[in-house]
Structure formats: C-alpha cells, structure tokens
XYZ file of N, CA and C in Angstrom:
732
model
N 13.723 -29.913 4.113
C 12.429 -30.117 3.527
C 11.909 -28.786 2.969
N 11.586 -28.712 1.727
C 11.202 -27.457 1.086
C 9.773 -27.374 0.775
N 8.942 -28.134 1.484
C 7.463 -28.000 1.374
C 7.095 -26.534 1.632
N 6.366 -25.878 0.722
C 6.287 -24.422 0.913
C 5.491 -23.947 2.077
N 4.581 -24.722 2.578
C 3.835 -24.292 3.823
C 4.745 -24.320 4.938
N 5.569 -25.375 5.064
C 6.544 -25.466 6.149
C 7.518 -24.356 6.118
N 8.064 -24.073 4.957
C 9.043 -22.987 4.831
C 8.409 -21.654 5.226
N 7.174 -21.424 4.893
C 6.558 -20.212 5.233
C 6.252 -20.095 6.774
N 5.677 -21.150 7.379
C 5.385 -21.048 8.764
C 6.582 -20.981 9.652
N 7.702 -21.518 9.177
C 8.939 -21.517 9.981
C 9.500 -20.065 9.967
N 8.930 -19.197 9.242
C 9.374 -17.789 9.396
C 8.808 -17.226 10.722
N 7.810 -17.840 11.250
C 7.086 -17.361 12.459
C 7.412 -18.187 13.716
N 7.451 -19.495 13.507
C 7.655 -20.428 14.706
C 8.622 -21.497 14.253
N 9.451 -21.938 15.253
C 10.288 -23.096 14.974
C 9.452 -24.329 15.084
N 9.506 -25.256 14.114
C 8.715 -26.452 14.133
C 9.676 -27.623 14.164
N 9.281 -28.647 15.020
C 10.096 -29.829 15.141
C 9.715 -30.832 14.047
N 10.409 -31.985 14.032
C 10.125 -32.998 13.025
C 8.721 -33.508 12.958
N 8.090 -33.671 14.165
C 6.774 -34.230 14.259
C 5.763 -33.161 13.729
N 6.032 -31.924 14.030
C 5.145 -30.844 13.549
C 5.217 -30.712 11.995
N 6.496 -30.803 11.472
C 6.659 -30.781 10.041
C 5.973 -31.950 9.392
N 6.054 -33.145 10.010
C 5.468 -34.322 9.446
C 3.941 -34.184 9.414
N 3.360 -33.553 10.466
C 1.941 -33.332 10.542
C 1.460 -32.452 9.395
N 2.221 -31.419 9.102
C 1.947 -30.494 7.976
C 2.080 -31.242 6.659
N 3.108 -32.017 6.526
C 3.364 -32.778 5.297
C 2.233 -33.753 5.044
N 1.628 -34.311 6.122
C 0.544 -35.244 5.962
C -0.636 -34.590 5.352
N -0.781 -33.302 5.400
C -1.918 -32.651 4.779
C -1.908 -32.777 3.287
N -0.786 -33.098 2.716
C -0.694 -33.274 1.229
C -1.314 -34.608 0.810
N -1.888 -35.388 1.797
C -2.566 -36.605 1.376
C -3.931 -36.267 0.861
N -4.343 -35.006 0.912
C -5.676 -34.608 0.370
C -5.612 -34.670 -1.120
N -6.771 -34.339 -1.672
C -6.943 -34.304 -3.191
C -6.123 -33.240 -3.815
N -5.251 -33.603 -4.768
C -4.460 -32.626 -5.528
C -5.178 -32.250 -6.792
N -5.314 -30.919 -7.064
C -5.971 -30.524 -8.243
C -5.029 -29.565 -9.045
N -5.217 -29.523 -10.343
C -4.419 -28.695 -11.191
C -5.407 -27.726 -11.941
N -5.051 -26.452 -11.989
C -5.908 -25.465 -12.696
C -5.134 -24.757 -13.765
N -5.764 -24.473 -14.860
C -5.250 -23.742 -15.931
C -5.060 -22.253 -15.552
N -4.216 -21.507 -16.192
C -4.145 -20.046 -15.921
C -5.502 -19.388 -16.226
N -5.784 -18.323 -15.470
C -6.989 -17.535 -15.722
C -8.297 -18.328 -15.651
N -8.344 -19.168 -14.637
C -9.593 -19.946 -14.359
C -10.055 -19.799 -12.915
N -11.232 -20.024 -12.594
C -11.686 -19.850 -11.272
C -11.607 -21.144 -10.468
N -11.134 -21.009 -9.206
C -11.008 -22.105 -8.286
C -12.346 -22.286 -7.576
N -12.844 -21.157 -7.064
C -14.149 -21.173 -6.432
C -14.707 -19.770 -6.645
N -16.048 -19.698 -6.764
C -16.696 -18.369 -7.094
C -17.575 -17.899 -5.928
N -17.731 -16.617 -5.835
C -18.552 -16.064 -4.896
C -19.990 -16.672 -4.945
N -20.443 -17.049 -3.729
C -21.785 -17.723 -3.608
C -21.690 -19.240 -3.514
N -20.548 -19.765 -3.868
C -20.426 -21.282 -3.794
C -20.048 -21.700 -2.383
N -20.271 -22.934 -2.084
C -20.029 -23.524 -0.751
C -18.584 -23.917 -0.532
N -17.864 -23.264 0.378
C -16.451 -23.592 0.557
C -16.296 -24.767 1.538
N -16.177 -25.922 1.012
C -16.196 -27.147 1.843
C -14.833 -27.683 2.258
N -13.761 -27.046 1.712
C -12.437 -27.534 1.996
C -11.483 -26.353 2.273
N -10.348 -26.782 2.817
C -9.254 -25.774 3.004
C -8.299 -26.005 1.778
N -7.943 -24.954 1.098
C -7.095 -25.094 -0.115
C -5.682 -24.554 0.215
N -4.730 -25.353 -0.195
C -3.366 -25.029 0.065
C -2.639 -24.976 -1.316
N -2.080 -23.819 -1.641
C -1.392 -23.680 -2.933
C 0.023 -24.303 -2.881
N 0.262 -25.211 -3.803
C 1.609 -25.814 -3.825
C 2.456 -25.138 -4.875
N 1.926 -24.704 -5.988
C 2.702 -24.020 -6.996
C 1.796 -23.097 -7.752
N 2.403 -22.020 -8.313
C 1.676 -21.089 -9.110
C 1.129 -19.919 -8.286
N 0.513 -18.985 -8.997
C -0.052 -17.725 -8.401
C -1.548 -17.794 -8.559
N -2.280 -17.457 -7.494
C -3.739 -17.248 -7.548
C -4.040 -15.930 -6.889
N -5.296 -15.547 -6.905
C -5.729 -14.282 -6.316
C -7.129 -14.424 -5.730
N -7.336 -13.540 -4.698
C -8.713 -13.341 -4.240
C -9.277 -12.084 -4.908
N -10.451 -12.165 -5.343
C -10.997 -10.922 -6.093
C -12.523 -10.817 -5.745
N -12.984 -9.564 -5.945
C -14.349 -9.120 -5.934
C -14.710 -8.656 -7.311
N -15.928 -8.945 -7.782
C -16.316 -8.468 -9.079
C -17.710 -7.812 -9.014
N -17.861 -6.652 -9.631
C -19.100 -5.963 -9.683
C -19.944 -6.510 -10.826
N -21.282 -6.212 -10.804
C -22.189 -6.744 -11.819
C -21.769 -6.211 -13.236
N -21.107 -5.089 -13.290
C -20.746 -4.544 -14.633
C -19.411 -5.195 -15.144
N -18.820 -6.170 -14.297
C -17.603 -6.834 -14.766
C -16.388 -6.283 -14.206
N -16.426 -5.081 -13.547
C -15.209 -4.543 -13.007
C -14.744 -5.409 -11.861
N -13.414 -5.706 -11.933
C -12.831 -6.638 -10.895
C -11.762 -5.933 -10.110
N -11.721 -6.182 -8.790
C -10.693 -5.759 -7.916
C -9.983 -6.947 -7.299
N -8.650 -7.108 -7.531
C -7.892 -8.058 -6.857
C -7.537 -7.566 -5.459
N -7.873 -8.388 -4.509
C -7.644 -7.968 -3.077
C -6.626 -8.737 -2.284
N -6.082 -9.805 -2.931
C -4.996 -10.589 -2.321
C -4.371 -11.467 -3.329
N -3.111 -11.817 -3.066
C -2.436 -12.812 -3.940
C -2.170 -14.043 -3.060
N -2.301 -15.220 -3.677
C -1.929 -16.487 -3.078
C -0.710 -17.027 -3.760
N 0.397 -17.223 -3.044
C 1.658 -17.787 -3.595
C 1.864 -19.149 -3.027
N 2.901 -19.908 -3.539
C 3.100 -21.265 -3.000
C 3.282 -21.247 -1.480
N 2.622 -22.186 -0.817
C 2.667 -22.213 0.641
C 1.516 -21.459 1.372
N 0.706 -20.779 0.552
C -0.430 -19.998 1.127
C -1.703 -20.845 1.162
N -2.352 -20.706 2.342
C -3.675 -21.345 2.477
C -4.705 -20.299 2.054
N -5.627 -20.725 1.263
C -6.750 -19.785 0.862
C -7.705 -19.704 1.958
N -7.276 -19.184 3.135
C -8.058 -19.034 4.391
C -8.262 -20.399 5.022
N -7.608 -20.591 6.181
C -7.686 -21.877 6.820
C -8.988 -22.047 7.628
N -9.839 -21.085 7.668
C -11.099 -21.188 8.393
C -12.325 -20.819 7.479
N -12.109 -20.774 6.164
C -13.116 -20.342 5.228
C -14.313 -21.342 5.215
N -14.109 -22.545 5.620
C -15.098 -23.646 5.519
C -16.219 -23.365 6.508
N -16.087 -22.444 7.450
C -17.189 -22.187 8.342
C -18.342 -21.394 7.691
N -18.006 -20.698 6.542
C -18.959 -19.940 5.807
C -19.961 -20.908 5.092
N -21.193 -20.418 4.965
C -22.170 -21.191 4.167
C -22.052 -20.919 2.735
N -21.452 -19.713 2.366
C -21.252 -19.350 0.995
C -20.104 -18.427 0.915
N -19.292 -18.513 -0.185
C -18.174 -17.642 -0.383
C -18.657 -16.211 -0.589
N -17.983 -15.299 0.039
C -18.350 -13.813 -0.177
C -17.261 -13.164 -1.141
N -16.479 -13.969 -1.783
C -15.495 -13.477 -2.727
C -15.113 -14.667 -3.655
N -14.346 -14.442 -4.641
C -13.936 -15.498 -5.577
C -12.427 -15.701 -5.532
N -12.008 -16.866 -5.850
C -10.564 -17.116 -5.963
C -10.294 -17.684 -7.368
N -9.321 -17.008 -8.066
C -9.006 -17.466 -9.422
C -7.580 -17.562 -9.592
N -7.061 -18.189 -10.664
C -5.659 -18.444 -10.928
C -5.176 -17.313 -11.854
N -3.883 -17.040 -11.667
C -3.215 -16.084 -12.554
C -2.215 -16.866 -13.446
N -1.667 -17.927 -12.903
C -0.876 -18.865 -13.667
C -1.424 -20.260 -13.532
N -0.837 -21.267 -14.066
C -1.162 -22.578 -13.743
C -0.963 -22.816 -12.291
N -1.903 -23.437 -11.603
C -1.834 -23.641 -10.157
C -2.079 -25.098 -9.819
N -1.276 -25.591 -8.907
C -1.516 -26.906 -8.267
C -1.803 -26.641 -6.832
N -2.866 -27.235 -6.331
C -3.265 -27.046 -4.904
C -3.708 -28.383 -4.336
N -3.827 -28.385 -3.042
C -4.325 -29.486 -2.254
C -5.599 -29.108 -1.618
N -6.609 -29.956 -1.647
C -7.817 -29.716 -0.891
C -7.775 -30.587 0.358
N -7.870 -29.850 1.447
C -7.693 -30.462 2.777
C -9.084 -30.539 3.497
N -9.420 -31.703 3.967
C -10.735 -31.841 4.677
C -10.705 -31.055 5.972
N -11.728 -30.280 6.208
C -11.713 -29.414 7.473
C -11.450 -30.257 8.725
N -11.980 -31.502 8.827
C -11.793 -32.251 10.029
C -10.313 -32.680 10.221
N -9.643 -32.970 9.112
C -8.194 -33.243 9.130
C -7.404 -32.008 9.554
N -7.765 -30.872 9.062
C -7.058 -29.601 9.343
C -7.263 -29.210 10.837
N -8.509 -29.321 11.312
C -8.781 -28.975 12.707
C -8.051 -29.940 13.637
N -8.079 -31.275 13.277
C -7.366 -32.230 14.103
C -5.919 -31.950 14.208
N -5.281 -31.556 13.140
C -3.861 -31.230 13.159
C -3.578 -29.977 14.033
N -4.454 -28.954 13.922
C -4.298 -27.818 14.740
C -4.455 -28.112 16.192
N -5.438 -28.937 16.576
C -5.615 -29.316 17.992
C -4.518 -30.048 18.557
N -3.861 -30.876 17.743
C -2.756 -31.754 18.214
C -1.504 -31.024 18.245
N -1.269 -29.954 17.434
C -0.078 -29.273 17.269
C -0.166 -27.774 17.562
N -0.087 -27.369 18.869
C -0.298 -25.979 19.226
C 0.787 -25.086 18.644
N 1.993 -25.558 18.383
C 3.016 -24.692 17.800
C 2.631 -24.404 16.359
N 2.074 -25.319 15.621
C 1.589 -25.102 14.282
C 0.443 -24.062 14.313
N -0.420 -24.217 15.354
C -1.522 -23.259 15.435
C -1.019 -21.842 15.662
N 0.045 -21.695 16.496
C 0.614 -20.411 16.753
C 1.191 -19.804 15.424
N 1.841 -20.681 14.666
C 2.398 -20.180 13.391
C 1.230 -19.731 12.469
N 0.166 -20.438 12.480
C -0.986 -20.065 11.652
C -1.640 -18.776 12.140
N -1.622 -18.492 13.414
C -2.085 -17.227 14.008
C -1.233 -16.115 13.426
N 0.088 -16.350 13.453
C 1.018 -15.388 12.942
C 0.748 -15.132 11.411
N 0.452 -16.193 10.698
C 0.192 -16.036 9.290
C -1.110 -15.167 9.104
N -2.091 -15.380 9.956
C -3.330 -14.607 9.871
C -3.040 -13.106 10.171
N -2.160 -12.860 11.165
C -1.794 -11.430 11.500
C -1.109 -10.778 10.253
N -0.220 -11.528 9.635
C 0.435 -10.974 8.411
C -0.505 -10.693 7.334
N -1.539 -11.633 7.110
C -2.503 -11.438 6.098
C -3.345 -10.170 6.385
N -3.703 -10.006 7.673
C -4.462 -8.840 8.032
C -3.681 -7.530 7.813
N -2.404 -7.623 8.166
C -1.486 -6.428 8.019
C -1.312 -6.072 6.503
N -1.232 -7.158 5.736
C -1.103 -6.933 4.226
C -2.345 -6.275 3.738
N -3.578 -6.645 4.173
C -4.802 -6.002 3.710
C -4.772 -4.532 4.080
N -4.265 -4.199 5.295
C -4.234 -2.841 5.723
C -3.329 -1.990 4.740
N -2.196 -2.604 4.423
C -1.277 -1.902 3.493
C -1.888 -1.695 2.169
N -2.664 -2.663 1.655
C -3.243 -2.572 0.378
C -4.354 -1.445 0.403
N -5.067 -1.318 1.515
C -6.046 -0.253 1.607
C -5.293 1.078 1.610
N -4.229 1.175 2.360
C -3.417 2.360 2.433
C -2.869 2.729 1.065
N -2.453 1.745 0.290
C -2.032 1.939 -1.087
C -3.082 2.695 -1.903
N -4.405 2.225 -1.820
C -5.414 2.812 -2.639
C -5.818 4.160 -2.166
N -5.675 4.403 -0.887
C -6.180 5.681 -0.349
C -5.103 6.722 -0.097
N -3.815 6.264 0.064
C -2.752 7.190 0.526
C -1.581 7.327 -0.381
N -1.342 6.396 -1.242
C -0.138 6.417 -2.159
C -0.502 6.765 -3.579
N 0.411 7.432 -4.282
C 0.181 7.759 -5.656
C 0.574 6.579 -6.493
N 0.454 6.691 -7.814
C 0.614 5.593 -8.647
C 2.046 4.914 -8.584
N 3.070 5.792 -8.663
C 4.443 5.272 -8.484
C 4.620 4.541 -7.195
N 4.091 5.104 -6.091
C 4.249 4.489 -4.761
C 3.522 3.137 -4.740
N 2.335 3.113 -5.287
C 1.514 1.898 -5.277
C 2.273 0.717 -5.932
N 2.708 0.929 -7.129
C 3.409 -0.070 -7.891
C 4.712 -0.476 -7.179
N 5.436 0.474 -6.772
C 6.755 0.202 -6.138
C 6.541 -0.548 -4.810
N 5.520 -0.249 -4.087
C 5.190 -0.940 -2.804
C 4.825 -2.368 -3.093
N 4.014 -2.589 -4.124
C 3.625 -3.922 -4.425
C 4.826 -4.814 -4.845
N 5.732 -4.203 -5.660
C 6.906 -5.014 -6.055
C 7.886 -5.266 -4.899
N 7.942 -4.386 -3.955
C 8.745 -4.588 -2.784
C 8.122 -5.715 -1.926
N 6.807 -5.662 -1.758
C 6.120 -6.673 -0.954
C 6.316 -8.062 -1.541
N 6.059 -8.164 -2.824
C 6.194 -9.446 -3.504
C 7.636 -9.962 -3.383
N 8.623 -9.077 -3.503
C 10.011 -9.497 -3.336
C 10.176 -10.197 -2.004
N 9.714 -9.529 -0.916
C 9.944 -10.088 0.419
C 9.177 -11.374 0.675
N 7.951 -11.410 0.116
C 7.149 -12.612 0.311
C 7.770 -13.797 -0.430
N 8.233 -13.592 -1.659
C 8.841 -14.620 -2.452
C 10.241 -15.067 -1.918
N 10.946 -14.074 -1.456
C 12.266 -14.438 -0.845
C 12.086 -15.350 0.355
N 11.025 -15.129 1.104
C 10.773 -15.859 2.298
C 10.507 -17.325 1.993
N 10.031 -17.725 0.823
C 9.838 -19.060 0.484
C 10.817 -19.589 -0.595
N 11.852 -18.831 -0.685
C 13.031 -19.229 -1.568
C 12.731 -19.154 -3.050
N 11.916 -18.160 -3.437
C 11.597 -18.050 -4.892
C 12.032 -16.739 -5.439
N 13.126 -16.248 -4.999
C 13.886 -15.165 -5.696
C 15.236 -15.613 -5.986
N 15.834 -14.911 -6.970
C 17.265 -15.059 -7.308
C 17.900 -13.736 -7.275
N 18.767 -13.530 -6.245
C 19.339 -12.249 -5.977
C 18.173 -11.263 -5.825
N 18.070 -10.250 -6.706
C 17.045 -9.225 -6.575
C 15.971 -9.424 -7.675
N 15.752 -10.604 -8.192
C 14.812 -10.836 -9.249
C 13.908 -11.961 -8.893
N 12.675 -11.871 -9.490
C 11.698 -12.927 -9.307
C 10.775 -12.995 -10.464
N 10.073 -14.139 -10.669
C 9.070 -14.239 -11.675
C 7.942 -13.250 -11.518
N 7.513 -12.668 -12.562
C 6.410 -11.648 -12.464
C 5.375 -12.040 -13.572
N 4.457 -12.846 -13.260
C 3.470 -13.344 -14.203
C 2.308 -12.337 -14.407
N 2.269 -11.262 -13.647
C 1.162 -10.374 -13.684
C 1.214 -9.517 -14.923
N 0.018 -9.387 -15.618
C -0.069 -8.447 -16.737
C -0.362 -7.096 -16.240
N -0.324 -6.157 -17.156
C -0.604 -4.781 -16.787
C -2.093 -4.609 -16.332
N -2.985 -5.440 -16.943
C -4.350 -5.442 -16.464
C -4.461 -5.961 -15.067
N -3.674 -7.032 -14.733
C -3.670 -7.541 -13.344
C -3.172 -6.450 -12.373
N -2.129 -5.776 -12.715
C -1.617 -4.687 -11.874
C -2.611 -3.582 -11.728
N -3.360 -3.281 -12.777
C -4.406 -2.350 -12.675
C -5.437 -2.762 -11.715
N -5.842 -4.023 -11.711
C -6.846 -4.501 -10.792
C -6.413 -4.546 -9.361
N -5.152 -4.576 -9.117
C -4.594 -4.508 -7.778
C -4.546 -3.108 -7.254
N -4.082 -2.151 -8.102
C -3.706 -0.833 -7.611
C -4.757 0.162 -7.862
N -5.774 -0.197 -8.512
C -6.882 0.824 -8.752
C -6.539 1.805 -9.833
N -5.670 1.441 -10.717
C -5.208 2.344 -11.813
C -5.769 1.736 -13.157
N -5.645 2.503 -14.225
C -6.028 1.939 -15.537
C -4.839 1.269 -16.074
N -5.013 0.301 -16.996
C -3.817 -0.318 -17.593
C -2.863 0.716 -18.289
N -3.473 1.736 -18.884
C -2.628 2.820 -19.526
C -1.766 3.465 -18.437
N -2.309 3.815 -17.346
C -1.613 4.414 -16.270
C -0.529 3.482 -15.652
N -0.860 2.252 -15.556
C 0.142 1.228 -15.121
C 1.314 1.258 -16.115
N 1.097 1.250 -17.399
C 2.116 1.250 -18.369
C 3.031 2.520 -18.230
N 2.457 3.653 -18.086
C 3.262 4.818 -17.872
C 4.043 4.814 -16.575
N 3.435 4.248 -15.598
C 4.124 4.164 -14.267
C 5.336 3.221 -14.347
N 5.125 2.066 -15.014
C 6.253 1.110 -15.220
C 7.379 1.817 -15.994
N 7.066 2.521 -17.000
C 8.085 3.205 -17.808
C 8.898 4.164 -16.878
N 8.220 4.874 -16.016
C 8.914 5.777 -15.109
C 9.821 5.080 -14.166
N 9.414 3.917 -13.624
C 10.233 3.174 -12.722
C 11.472 2.657 -13.417
N 11.294 2.252 -14.711
C 12.486 1.842 -15.490
C 13.384 3.066 -15.719
N 12.839 4.110 -16.143
C 13.672 5.259 -16.455
C 14.468 5.752 -15.260
N 13.967 5.618 -14.117
C 14.647 6.022 -12.868
C 15.701 4.955 -12.398
N 15.824 3.930 -13.170
C 16.776 2.873 -12.903
C 16.502 2.044 -11.657
N 15.233 1.923 -11.334
C 14.820 1.212 -10.115
C 14.549 -0.271 -10.433
N 14.063 -0.639 -11.635
C 13.789 -2.079 -11.936
C 13.788 -2.221 -13.385
N 13.783 -3.472 -13.793
C 13.570 -3.888 -15.155
C 12.509 -5.000 -15.143
N 11.736 -5.100 -16.247
C 10.737 -6.095 -16.384
C 10.840 -6.654 -17.783
N 11.481 -7.900 -17.906
C 11.689 -8.505 -19.173
C 11.326 -9.968 -19.128
N 10.572 -10.391 -20.195
C 10.192 -11.833 -20.220
C 9.567 -12.391 -18.951
N 8.725 -11.552 -18.398
C 7.980 -11.903 -17.218
C 8.895 -12.217 -16.002
N 9.997 -11.489 -16.014
C 10.957 -11.522 -14.932
C 11.271 -10.174 -14.473
N 10.967 -9.845 -13.167
C 11.226 -8.524 -12.632
C 12.565 -8.532 -11.814
N 13.445 -7.534 -12.145
C 14.664 -7.384 -11.415
C 14.706 -6.070 -10.764
N 14.897 -5.993 -9.481
C 15.001 -4.744 -8.759
C 16.450 -4.317 -8.816
N 16.744 -3.185 -9.469
C 18.103 -2.708 -9.654
C 18.565 -1.886 -8.401
N 17.616 -1.290 -7.746
C 18.043 -0.370 -6.622
C 16.966 -0.609 -5.583
N 17.133 -1.619 -4.709
C 16.086 -1.896 -3.693
C 15.875 -0.848 -2.694
N 17.006 -0.255 -2.146
C 16.814 0.860 -1.199
C 16.059 1.995 -1.870
N 16.406 2.352 -3.096
C 15.715 3.414 -3.791
C 14.232 3.097 -4.045
N 13.941 1.874 -4.415
C 12.576 1.445 -4.661
C 11.781 1.488 -3.349
N 12.346 1.102 -2.224
C 11.666 1.058 -0.972
C 11.463 2.503 -0.458
N 12.395 3.387 -0.696
C 12.198 4.736 -0.298
C 11.071 5.387 -1.166
N 11.066 5.151 -2.373
C 9.952 5.668 -3.245
C 8.588 5.132 -2.723
N 8.520 3.846 -2.409
C 7.311 3.224 -2.020
C 6.886 3.589 -0.633
N 7.706 4.258 0.109
C 7.465 4.458 1.556
C 7.245 3.084 2.220
N 8.065 2.156 1.893
C 7.921 0.727 2.250
C 8.536 0.484 3.642
N 7.660 -0.021 4.512
C 8.128 -0.486 5.852
C 7.665 -1.922 5.973
N 8.610 -2.894 5.998
C 8.207 -4.257 5.962
C 7.673 -4.835 7.294
N 7.458 -3.942 8.291
C 7.037 -4.428 9.628
C 5.825 -5.268 9.679
N 4.870 -5.004 8.696
C 3.568 -5.729 8.690
C 3.773 -7.203 8.237
N 4.923 -7.501 7.647
C 5.260 -8.874 7.249
C 5.862 -9.615 8.339
N 6.326 -8.963 9.455
C 6.901 -9.609 10.630
C 8.057 -10.556 10.218
N 8.892 -10.007 9.386
C 10.095 -10.806 8.880
C 11.080 -11.013 9.995
N 11.061 -10.167 10.986
C 12.074 -10.324 12.063
C 11.765 -11.487 13.021
N 10.522 -11.982 12.933
C 10.094 -13.113 13.756
C 10.385 -14.430 13.100
N 11.572 -14.936 13.323
C 11.920 -16.204 12.724
C 11.994 -17.290 13.875
N 11.507 -18.511 13.548
C 11.379 -19.506 14.552
C 12.682 -19.773 15.324
N 13.770 -19.875 14.501
C 15.010 -20.210 15.210
C 15.460 -19.032 16.146
N 15.182 -17.877 15.706
C 15.474 -16.726 16.593
C 14.650 -16.768 17.899
N 13.423 -17.132 17.810
C 12.634 -17.268 19.032
C 13.194 -18.293 19.934
N 13.590 -19.460 19.413
C 14.143 -20.501 20.315
C 15.440 -19.923 20.984
N 16.202 -19.201 20.269
C 17.444 -18.633 20.866
C 17.135 -17.711 22.002
C-alpha cells in the first residue's frame, strides 16, 4: 500500500492492517485540487479541517504588510498541515501551493476518533510532530548559524532524505519545483545570492539542477559542506526495526 501518509508514519511505528485501513479511511473526506501558486488557507481564516497532502508541494509561510514573505515549512505528499490546527480560532500563518496540489479535508471528529481508537497511529503522529519540531529548529539554525552555501546544501540534503522516505527519489535525484525566489524565501537570501550560490555548488561538482530535477552528484561532500546531521529526522526509527 503506497498511500503516502501510511508510508511516512511507518518510518516511525509499525502499523498493522487495521491501523492502515483506519488511515486509508481518512481519504473518504473531501478531496480538493489547487493550482500552483495559490493559497489553501490564509492567516486570519478559521481552520475547520485537518488537511492531508496527497500529491504536490505546499508551504507554510508568514507575510509582512510590505509583502515580504518567509517560507517556514514545506508540505510534501503524506504530510498533514498540522493535525491539531483546528483547535485555533484563526490561522496565525498561511498555507499556499508551490505546485499543483491534491489534498483531503478531514473532519476533526473523524480524525480524533481515529486517534482515540488507534494508539499506535497516535504514537506515530507524535513522532511526526517531533520531527516537525526538529526540522523547525534546523531551519532556525540555518538562518542564524550557516552561511549561504551551507543553507542551500542543508536544504537539498533534507529534501532528499524526506522524499526518499516516501519513495519519491530516483537514485540521488528528485523533482525540484522550487524557483530561486522560493529558495530565497526559505533561506533568507536574495534571489541573486541564491543564483550565485547554486552556481558555486555546481562548480564544486556537488549537484546539478536541470529541468526542475535536482541530482546530487556527491552526497557525502554535500552533507559535509552543509554540516548536515540527519538525527532530527529520526530516520533510524523504523517501525519494523522497533518490532524486532
């Protein structure tokens, strides 16, 4: 079963057939399709549902009154746009698409009932929350402690590991739909600085970026440059290994 949420959560906990079926049943919610570069929900709006990304890339962002935007998280297939966000009376951030996105809107009551009935799924969701918090810490460290080369290299390493975990890499390459402006909004750089940094990474033989496809040519070298330690992704915690 390659349902992306199941694939993702089984990185943290082993799920049996009944638990997988309970997660699969969540897809009975309303399915919506969004065009690239559109808002799913905006800051200030009422978050009444849990959103599960089935395909495409989305992002969480904050925007200043002058239009300056900072991307603070990516949502990939299998990601929940916060499984407890519906407790808020109003969104304190916005969620927008980077590519075409298909998602499921899950009623909070159905989601909470599934969690109450399936403690192993709840444990997996706790692990997902810990990984999300760890990722936020790394992004803050990127902005405050890493230089431009290290920031971009770290982001590319992180995306590789996240996408590989849900089966969306081919060898050392993966789809890269982010524009240089997107990368600037993630890393706190200007688009011009991002362009120069990408050229340096290419010149060092660490990666190529062609046709919106990123290929890592030297992953150990890229990870050394990025000062990348994947411990915050908890990749070593695999459900099958826990059972063993």
